Amino acid sequence: MASYSSFISDTPSVETIQAISDADVLILKKTKIEELVQTHPNWMEFLKIIAEQEYLELEKRFFQLQRGNAKQRYVTLLENQSNYIQDIPLQYLASYLGITQRHLSRIRKEISF
């Protein structure tokens, strides 16, 4: 996990990442990645794919927050990442969706069967 903009600009990130469950972390310095790109051309293709995926996710998130209401955002999350609903505490889900915990609780109650 890394802030992509921080990675490409060599500046400190404005955000932090915190694991909410056990995780193994592999640290790979940017200089090592640059070395791999120089010695193994397939790494350039790999980095291109990462950049494209990052852009697609950013655009999807932007439009989701801009156009969708809170209920639509929750339903989309439920449809595409149902494991998040079970594993991530309510406060973090609410923050991700851009709503309060109370509003998220009302939405969950409204759509539960």
PDB file of C-alpha atoms in Angstrom:
ATOM      1  CA  MET A   1       0.000   0.000   0.000  1.00  0.00           C
ATOM      2  CA  ALA A   2       1.273   3.409  -0.840  1.00  0.00           C
ATOM      3  CA  SER A   3       0.095   6.824  -1.770  1.00  0.00           C
ATOM      4  CA  TYR A   4       0.620   6.720  -5.510  1.00  0.00           C
ATOM      5  CA  SER A   5       0.955  10.488  -5.827  1.00  0.00           C
ATOM      6  CA  SER A   6       3.542  10.487  -3.053  1.00  0.00           C
ATOM      7  CA  PHE A   7       5.396   7.648  -4.755  1.00  0.00           C
ATOM      8  CA  ILE A   8       5.651   9.378  -8.129  1.00  0.00           C
ATOM      9  CA  SER A   9       6.408  12.836  -6.719  1.00  0.00           C
ATOM     10  CA  ASP A  10       8.876  11.753  -4.005  1.00  0.00           C
ATOM     11  CA  THR A  11       7.001  13.809  -1.424  1.00  0.00           C
ATOM     12  CA  PRO A  12       5.544  12.754   1.921  1.00  0.00           C
ATOM     13  CA  SER A  13       1.978  11.513   1.814  1.00  0.00           C
ATOM     14  CA  VAL A  14      -0.817  13.592   3.293  1.00  0.00           C
ATOM     15  CA  GLU A  15      -2.588  10.440   4.426  1.00  0.00           C
ATOM     16  CA  THR A  16      -1.766   7.418   6.521  1.00  0.00           C
ATOM     17  CA  ILE A  17      -2.693   3.781   6.185  1.00  0.00           C
ATOM     18  CA  GLN A  18      -3.521   1.595   9.165  1.00  0.00           C
ATOM     19  CA  ALA A  19      -4.215  -2.138   9.054  1.00  0.00           C
ATOM     20  CA  ILE A  20      -7.374  -3.174  10.883  1.00  0.00           C
ATOM     21  CA  SER A  21      -6.407  -6.836  10.779  1.00  0.00           C
ATOM     22  CA  ASP A  22      -3.176  -8.807  10.766  1.00  0.00           C
ATOM     23  CA  ALA A  23      -1.115  -8.185   7.658  1.00  0.00           C
ATOM     24  CA  ASP A  24       2.264  -9.038   6.230  1.00  0.00           C
ATOM     25  CA  VAL A  25       4.087  -6.001   4.906  1.00  0.00           C
ATOM     26  CA  LEU A  26       6.792  -6.107   2.258  1.00  0.00           C
ATOM     27  CA  ILE A  27       8.796  -2.923   1.930  1.00  0.00           C
ATOM     28  CA  LEU A  28      10.283  -2.166  -1.469  1.00  0.00           C
ATOM     29  CA  LYS A  29      12.150   1.108  -1.812  1.00  0.00           C
ATOM     30  CA  LYS A  30      11.538   3.273  -4.855  1.00  0.00           C
ATOM     31  CA  THR A  31      15.222   3.074  -5.798  1.00  0.00           C
ATOM     32  CA  LYS A  32      14.922  -0.712  -5.957  1.00  0.00           C
ATOM     33  CA  ILE A  33      11.844  -0.454  -8.182  1.00  0.00           C
ATOM     34  CA  GLU A  34      13.695   1.948 -10.476  1.00  0.00           C
ATOM     35  CA  GLU A  35      16.595  -0.505 -10.617  1.00  0.00           C
ATOM     36  CA  LEU A  36      14.222  -3.340 -11.513  1.00  0.00           C
ATOM     37  CA  VAL A  37      12.716  -1.223 -14.305  1.00  0.00           C
ATOM     38  CA  GLN A  38      16.189  -0.643 -15.750  1.00  0.00           C
ATOM     39  CA  THR A  39      17.235  -4.298 -15.593  1.00  0.00           C
ATOM     40  CA  HIS A  40      13.922  -6.053 -16.301  1.00  0.00           C
ATOM     41  CA  PRO A  41      11.665  -4.363 -18.903  1.00  0.00           C
ATOM     42  CA  ASN A  42       8.589  -6.304 -17.729  1.00  0.00           C
ATOM     43  CA  TRP A  43       8.587  -4.126 -14.622  1.00  0.00           C
ATOM     44  CA  MET A  44       7.761  -1.094 -16.762  1.00  0.00           C
ATOM     45  CA  GLU A  45       4.658  -2.893 -18.037  1.00  0.00           C
ATOM     46  CA  PHE A  46       3.770  -3.849 -14.463  1.00  0.00           C
ATOM     47  CA  LEU A  47       4.060  -0.214 -13.303  1.00  0.00           C
ATOM     48  CA  LYS A  48       1.973   0.936 -16.264  1.00  0.00           C
ATOM     49  CA  ILE A  49      -0.787  -1.482 -15.272  1.00  0.00           C
ATOM     50  CA  ILE A  50      -0.672  -0.244 -11.671  1.00  0.00           C
ATOM     51  CA  ALA A  51      -0.908   3.383 -12.846  1.00  0.00           C
ATOM     52  CA  GLU A  52      -3.892   2.573 -15.075  1.00  0.00           C
ATOM     53  CA  GLN A  53      -5.683   0.708 -12.300  1.00  0.00           C
ATOM     54  CA  GLU A  54      -5.014   3.541  -9.858  1.00  0.00           C
ATOM     55  CA  TYR A  55      -6.517   6.026 -12.285  1.00  0.00           C
ATOM     56  CA  LEU A  56      -9.596   3.877 -12.899  1.00  0.00           C
ATOM     57  CA  GLU A  57     -10.215   3.451  -9.169  1.00  0.00           C
ATOM     58  CA  LEU A  58      -9.756   7.165  -8.535  1.00  0.00           C
ATOM     59  CA  GLU A  59     -12.188   8.093 -11.301  1.00  0.00           C
ATOM     60  CA  LYS A  60     -14.756   5.544 -10.131  1.00  0.00           C
ATOM     61  CA  ARG A  61     -14.519   6.808  -6.546  1.00  0.00           C
ATOM     62  CA  PHE A  62     -14.775  10.444  -7.651  1.00  0.00           C
ATOM     63  CA  PHE A  63     -17.933   9.868  -9.674  1.00  0.00           C
ATOM     64  CA  GLN A  64     -19.436   7.639  -7.011  1.00  0.00           C
ATOM     65  CA  LEU A  65     -19.043  10.354  -4.382  1.00  0.00           C
ATOM     66  CA  GLN A  66     -20.128  13.094  -6.769  1.00  0.00           C
ATOM     67  CA  ARG A  67     -23.199  11.479  -8.276  1.00  0.00           C
ATOM     68  CA  GLY A  68     -24.407   8.719  -6.009  1.00  0.00           C
ATOM     69  CA  ASN A  69     -26.335   9.204  -2.827  1.00  0.00           C
ATOM     70  CA  ALA A  70     -25.290   7.450   0.386  1.00  0.00           C
ATOM     71  CA  LYS A  71     -27.655   4.523  -0.131  1.00  0.00           C
ATOM     72  CA  GLN A  72     -26.375   3.953  -3.683  1.00  0.00           C
ATOM     73  CA  ARG A  73     -22.766   4.044  -2.447  1.00  0.00           C
ATOM     74  CA  TYR A  74     -23.556   1.485   0.260  1.00  0.00           C
ATOM     75  CA  VAL A  75     -25.407  -0.813  -2.159  1.00  0.00           C
ATOM     76  CA  THR A  76     -22.492  -0.611  -4.610  1.00  0.00           C
ATOM     77  CA  LEU A  77     -20.086  -1.517  -1.821  1.00  0.00           C
ATOM     78  CA  LEU A  78     -22.353  -4.362  -0.763  1.00  0.00           C
ATOM     79  CA  GLU A  79     -22.550  -5.705  -4.331  1.00  0.00           C
ATOM     80  CA  ASN A  80     -18.850  -5.368  -5.137  1.00  0.00           C
ATOM     81  CA  GLN A  81     -17.086  -5.850  -1.800  1.00  0.00           C
ATOM     82  CA  SER A  82     -19.476  -7.676   0.504  1.00  0.00           C
ATOM     83  CA  ASN A  83     -16.578  -8.992   2.597  1.00  0.00           C
ATOM     84  CA  TYR A  84     -15.851  -5.397   3.665  1.00  0.00           C
ATOM     85  CA  ILE A  85     -19.289  -5.091   5.211  1.00  0.00           C
ATOM     86  CA  GLN A  86     -18.533  -7.965   7.593  1.00  0.00           C
ATOM     87  CA  ASP A  87     -14.882  -7.271   8.317  1.00  0.00           C
ATOM     88  CA  ILE A  88     -14.595  -3.487   8.626  1.00  0.00           C
ATOM     89  CA  PRO A  89     -15.893  -1.596  11.672  1.00  0.00           C
ATOM     90  CA  LEU A  90     -18.910   0.625  11.067  1.00  0.00           C
ATOM     91  CA  GLN A  91     -17.014   3.865  11.708  1.00  0.00           C
ATOM     92  CA  TYR A  92     -14.558   3.113   8.892  1.00  0.00           C
ATOM     93  CA  LEU A  93     -17.290   2.068   6.470  1.00  0.00           C
ATOM     94  CA  ALA A  94     -19.175   5.270   7.213  1.00  0.00           C
ATOM     95  CA  SER A  95     -16.048   7.339   6.663  1.00  0.00           C
ATOM     96  CA  TYR A  96     -15.335   5.574   3.359  1.00  0.00           C
ATOM     97  CA  LEU A  97     -18.901   6.250   2.219  1.00  0.00           C
ATOM     98  CA  GLY A  98     -18.691   9.885   3.295  1.00  0.00           C
ATOM     99  CA  ILE A  99     -21.516   9.638   5.838  1.00  0.00           C
ATOM    100  CA  THR A 100     -21.995   9.419   9.593  1.00  0.00           C
ATOM    101  CA  GLN A 101     -22.261   6.130  11.468  1.00  0.00           C
ATOM    102  CA  ARG A 102     -25.831   7.001  12.382  1.00  0.00           C
ATOM    103  CA  HIS A 103     -26.771   7.525   8.722  1.00  0.00           C
ATOM    104  CA  LEU A 104     -25.071   4.259   7.755  1.00  0.00           C
ATOM    105  CA  SER A 105     -27.020   2.425  10.463  1.00  0.00           C
ATOM    106  CA  ARG A 106     -30.287   3.820   9.071  1.00  0.00           C
ATOM    107  CA  ILE A 107     -29.340   2.751   5.537  1.00  0.00           C
ATOM    108  CA  ARG A 108     -28.397  -0.748   6.678  1.00  0.00           C
ATOM    109  CA  LYS A 109     -31.647  -1.093   8.568  1.00  0.00           C
ATOM    110  CA  GLU A 110     -33.623   0.155   5.564  1.00  0.00           C
ATOM    111  CA  ILE A 111     -32.168  -2.320   3.063  1.00  0.00           C
ATOM    112  CA  SER A 112     -31.777  -5.416   5.278  1.00  0.00           C
ATOM    113  CA  PHE A 113     -34.187  -8.190   4.466  1.00  0.00           C
TER     114      PHE A 113
END
